[in-house]
Coordinates of C-alpha atoms in Angstrom, one line a residue:
M1 CA 9.4 -45.2 -18.0
I2 CA 7.0 -44.2 -14.7
T3 CA 8.4 -46.2 -12.6
H4 CA 7.2 -47.9 -9.1
D5 CA 9.7 -46.2 -6.5
P6 CA 7.5 -43.8 -4.8
E7 CA 11.0 -41.7 -4.6
E8 CA 12.3 -41.3 -7.9
R9 CA 8.4 -40.8 -9.0
R10 CA 8.6 -37.8 -6.6
A11 CA 11.0 -36.3 -8.6
L12 CA 10.0 -37.7 -11.5
I13 CA 7.7 -35.7 -10.8
G14 CA 9.4 -32.7 -9.9
E15 CA 10.8 -32.3 -13.0
Y16 CA 8.0 -32.5 -14.7
L17 CA 6.7 -29.0 -12.7
L18 CA 9.8 -27.7 -13.9
G19 CA 9.7 -28.3 -17.8
L20 CA 12.6 -30.5 -18.1
L21 CA 10.6 -33.7 -19.8
S22 CA 11.0 -34.2 -23.6
E23 CA 7.0 -33.7 -24.9
Q24 CA 6.4 -38.7 -24.4
E25 CA 8.2 -38.0 -21.1
A26 CA 5.9 -35.1 -20.3
A27 CA 2.6 -37.1 -21.0
E28 CA 3.1 -39.9 -19.1
V29 CA 3.0 -38.3 -16.2
R30 CA 0.5 -35.9 -16.8
Q31 CA -1.0 -39.2 -17.6
L32 CA 0.3 -40.9 -13.7
L33 CA -1.3 -37.6 -12.3
E34 CA -5.4 -37.7 -13.2
E35 CA -4.5 -41.3 -12.2
D36 CA -3.4 -42.0 -9.1
E37 CA -3.6 -40.0 -6.2
Q38 CA -0.8 -40.4 -4.9
A39 CA 1.2 -38.7 -8.0
A40 CA -1.5 -36.4 -7.7
R41 CA -0.5 -35.6 -4.2
M42 CA 3.4 -35.4 -5.1
A43 CA 2.8 -32.4 -7.2
L44 CA 0.5 -31.3 -4.7
E45 CA 3.8 -31.0 -2.2
W46 CA 6.3 -30.2 -4.9
E47 CA 4.5 -27.2 -6.4
R48 CA 4.1 -25.8 -2.4
H49 CA 7.4 -26.5 -2.1
F50 CA 8.2 -24.0 -5.1
L51 CA 6.0 -21.2 -4.3
E52 CA 7.7 -21.1 -1.1
L53 CA 10.9 -21.3 -3.1
S54 CA 9.8 -18.4 -5.1
D55 CA 8.4 -15.9 -1.8
Q56 CA 12.0 -15.9 -1.1
L57 CA 14.4 -15.0 -3.8
P58 CA 15.5 -12.0 -3.7
A59 CA 13.5 -9.2 -5.6
Q60 CA 16.0 -9.0 -8.7
T61 CA 15.7 -6.6 -11.9
P62 CA 14.7 -8.0 -15.3
S63 CA 17.8 -7.1 -17.8
P64 CA 16.3 -4.8 -20.9
A65 CA 16.6 -7.6 -23.6
L66 CA 14.8 -10.4 -21.2
W67 CA 11.4 -9.5 -23.2
P68 CA 12.9 -9.7 -26.8
R69 CA 15.1 -13.0 -26.5
I70 CA 11.0 -14.1 -25.5
R71 CA 9.8 -12.8 -28.7
Q72 CA 12.4 -13.8 -30.1
S73 CA 11.2 -17.7 -28.6
L74 CA 8.1 -18.0 -29.7
G75 CA 8.9 -16.8 -32.8
L76 CA 6.6 -13.0 -31.8
H77 CA 7.9 -10.1 -32.9
E78 CA 9.4 -7.6 -31.2
A79 CA 7.4 -5.3 -29.5
P80 CA 9.1 -1.3 -28.8
R81 CA 10.9 -1.2 -25.3
S82 CA 8.2 1.8 -23.9
S83 CA 5.3 -0.2 -24.8
P84 CA 2.7 -0.9 -21.6
L85 CA 3.3 -5.1 -22.4
S86 CA 7.3 -4.8 -21.9
N87 CA 6.5 -2.8 -19.1
W88 CA 3.8 -5.0 -17.7
W89 CA 6.0 -8.4 -18.3
N90 CA 9.3 -6.6 -16.8
S91 CA 6.8 -6.1 -13.3
L92 CA 8.9 -8.7 -11.2
L93 CA 5.7 -8.6 -9.5
T94 CA 3.6 -9.3 -12.1
W95 CA 6.3 -12.6 -12.7
R96 CA 5.4 -13.8 -9.7
L97 CA 1.6 -13.7 -9.8
T98 CA 1.7 -15.3 -13.5
A99 CA 3.1 -18.1 -11.7
A100 CA 1.4 -18.0 -8.7
A101 CA -1.5 -18.4 -11.5
L102 CA -0.1 -20.8 -13.1
A103 CA 0.8 -23.2 -10.8
M104 CA -2.8 -23.0 -9.9
A105 CA -3.8 -23.4 -12.6
L106 CA -1.8 -26.7 -13.0
L107 CA -3.7 -27.5 -9.0
V108 CA -7.0 -26.9 -10.7
T109 CA -7.0 -29.6 -13.3
V110 CA -5.5 -31.8 -11.7
L111 CA -6.4 -32.2 -8.6
T112 CA -10.3 -31.4 -9.0
P113 CA -11.1 -34.5 -10.5
L114 CA -10.1 -36.3 -7.1
L115 CA -11.8 -34.0 -5.0
R116 CA -14.7 -34.6 -6.9
A117 CA -14.6 -38.2 -6.7
P118 CA -16.2 -39.3 -3.7
D119 CA -13.5 -42.4 -3.7
I120 CA -11.3 -40.0 -1.8
A121 CA -12.8 -39.8 1.1
G122 CA -12.8 -43.9 1.8
E123 CA -9.7 -46.8 2.1
R124 CA -10.1 -49.5 1.0
Y125 CA -11.3 -53.1 2.2
T126 CA -10.4 -57.2 1.5
V127 CA -13.0 -60.2 3.3
V128 CA -12.8 -63.2 2.8
L129 CA -15.4 -65.1 3.1
Q130 CA -14.0 -68.7 4.8
Q131 CA -15.7 -71.6 5.9
P132 CA -16.2 -72.0 9.3
G133 CA -14.3 -74.8 11.5
E134 CA -10.9 -75.7 11.1
A135 CA -10.3 -76.9 7.4
A136 CA -11.1 -72.9 6.9
K137 CA -11.8 -72.5 2.5
P138 CA -12.2 -69.9 0.9
G139 CA -15.0 -69.7 -1.3
W140 CA -15.9 -65.4 -1.9
V141 CA -14.4 -62.6 -1.6
I142 CA -15.5 -58.8 -1.1
Q143 CA -13.7 -55.8 -2.5
V144 CA -15.2 -52.6 -0.5
N145 CA -14.1 -49.0 -2.6
R146 CA -12.8 -46.5 -1.2
D147 CA -16.0 -44.7 -2.5
G148 CA -18.2 -47.1 -1.1
T149 CA -19.6 -49.8 -3.1
L150 CA -19.0 -53.2 -2.1
Q151 CA -17.9 -56.1 -4.8
L152 CA -18.9 -60.0 -4.5
D153 CA -17.2 -62.3 -6.3
P154 CA -17.3 -66.0 -5.5
L155 CA -14.1 -68.5 -5.5
V156 CA -16.0 -71.9 -5.3
A157 CA -19.2 -72.8 -7.8
D158 CA -21.8 -73.6 -4.4
Q159 CA -24.3 -76.0 -5.1
V160 CA -27.4 -74.7 -3.4
P161 CA -30.6 -77.1 -2.2
E162 CA -33.9 -76.0 -3.2
G163 CA -35.5 -73.8 -1.7
R164 CA -33.2 -73.0 0.3
A165 CA -31.1 -70.0 -0.3
L166 CA -28.0 -67.4 0.4
Q167 CA -28.0 -64.7 1.9
F168 CA -25.6 -62.3 2.9
W169 CA -25.3 -60.8 6.4
T170 CA -23.0 -57.8 7.8
L171 CA -22.6 -57.2 11.7
I172 CA -20.5 -53.5 13.4
D173 CA -21.8 -53.7 17.1
P174 CA -22.8 -56.5 18.8
A175 CA -25.2 -54.8 20.5
D176 CA -26.9 -53.9 17.5
G177 CA -27.1 -56.9 15.5
P178 CA -26.6 -58.2 12.5
R179 CA -28.4 -56.4 9.2
S180 CA -28.9 -57.8 6.4
L181 CA -27.6 -56.7 2.7
G182 CA -29.7 -59.3 1.0
L183 CA -30.0 -62.6 -1.1
V184 CA -27.4 -63.7 -3.1
E185 CA -26.9 -65.7 -6.4
A186 CA -24.5 -69.3 -6.0
G187 CA -22.0 -68.7 -7.9
Q188 CA -22.9 -65.2 -9.4
P189 CA -21.0 -62.2 -8.6
L190 CA -23.1 -59.2 -6.0
R191 CA -22.5 -55.0 -6.9
L192 CA -23.9 -52.8 -3.6
P193 CA -23.8 -50.1 -3.7
A194 CA -22.2 -47.2 -0.9
E195 CA -25.6 -46.2 0.4
Q196 CA -27.2 -50.0 1.1
I197 CA -23.7 -50.9 2.6
G198 CA -23.3 -48.2 4.7
A199 CA -20.0 -47.2 6.9
V200 CA -17.5 -49.7 6.8
Q201 CA -14.7 -50.4 9.5
A202 CA -11.7 -52.9 10.5
G203 CA -12.7 -55.9 11.7
Q204 CA -16.3 -55.7 10.3
L205 CA -17.7 -59.1 10.4
F206 CA -19.4 -61.0 6.5
E207 CA -21.3 -64.5 7.0
L208 CA -22.6 -65.6 3.7
T209 CA -25.6 -68.1 5.6
L210 CA -28.1 -70.5 4.4
E211 CA -31.7 -69.3 4.4
P212 CA -35.4 -70.6 3.2
A213 CA -36.5 -69.8 0.3
G214 CA -37.0 -65.5 0.3
G215 CA -34.6 -64.8 3.5
S216 CA -34.6 -64.9 6.9
P217 CA -37.9 -65.0 8.9
Y218 CA -36.4 -62.8 11.9
N219 CA -34.1 -60.1 11.9
R220 CA -31.3 -62.5 12.1
P221 CA -29.7 -65.3 10.6
S222 CA -31.4 -68.4 11.3
G223 CA -29.7 -71.4 9.1
P224 CA -26.2 -72.5 8.9
V225 CA -23.3 -69.6 8.4
L226 CA -21.8 -70.7 5.0
Y227 CA -19.0 -68.7 5.0
I228 CA -17.6 -65.9 7.3
G229 CA -14.8 -62.8 7.2
R230 CA -13.8 -59.1 8.6
A231 CA -13.1 -57.1 6.5
V232 CA -8.8 -56.1 6.5
L233 CA -7.7 -52.7 5.1
A234 CA -6.1 -53.1 1.8
S235 CA -3.1 -52.2 1.2
V236 CA -2.3 -48.7 -1.1
N237 CA -0.6 -49.8 -3.9

């Protein structure tokens, strides 16, 4: 039922917030809002839109029969017409404050997990590490997540000579020189935390070099470059 078309998805979220969907459709949209950042932002836009429209409505006095009908639809006993509870519900100000409170509750429920999640702050990057030269055969792929964590995955099963090691490097500013990200086991994936990677930007250089066992004795690569590539901003789905 959930569509990938942005306009259809936006309309569907609007219908959900207005209570126009079936129970099953509403459950699917709720799950989408919990898992999809863009969908949650659409919900926020709709809420702002609805509140702006509410502020533009002229003041209306609710019908005296409105509260009894509400109670009847909820299966409640009718309250005395002159009770404070009835007067409370008949207040236009109360209606608007209640609508605003419900809208705020929905926004807190939907957006709090996203605001707490660190992956909102950054961008996603992809790097394809290729062999230098004309062949440019890809051998490894890097995914940098929005929370800054890096995942390095092999595409080929390299054989490292005995007494040698693969070392992982990155370079942002040539004036600062390359920075080692540690040793890599041939043919094995590697996951590094954001604290070790630092901020990543488009065009940032990554490479794997062949070094002595234990890594380069210098603060720069000392062996040949086996794979090299630059970070590219990943498309947002």
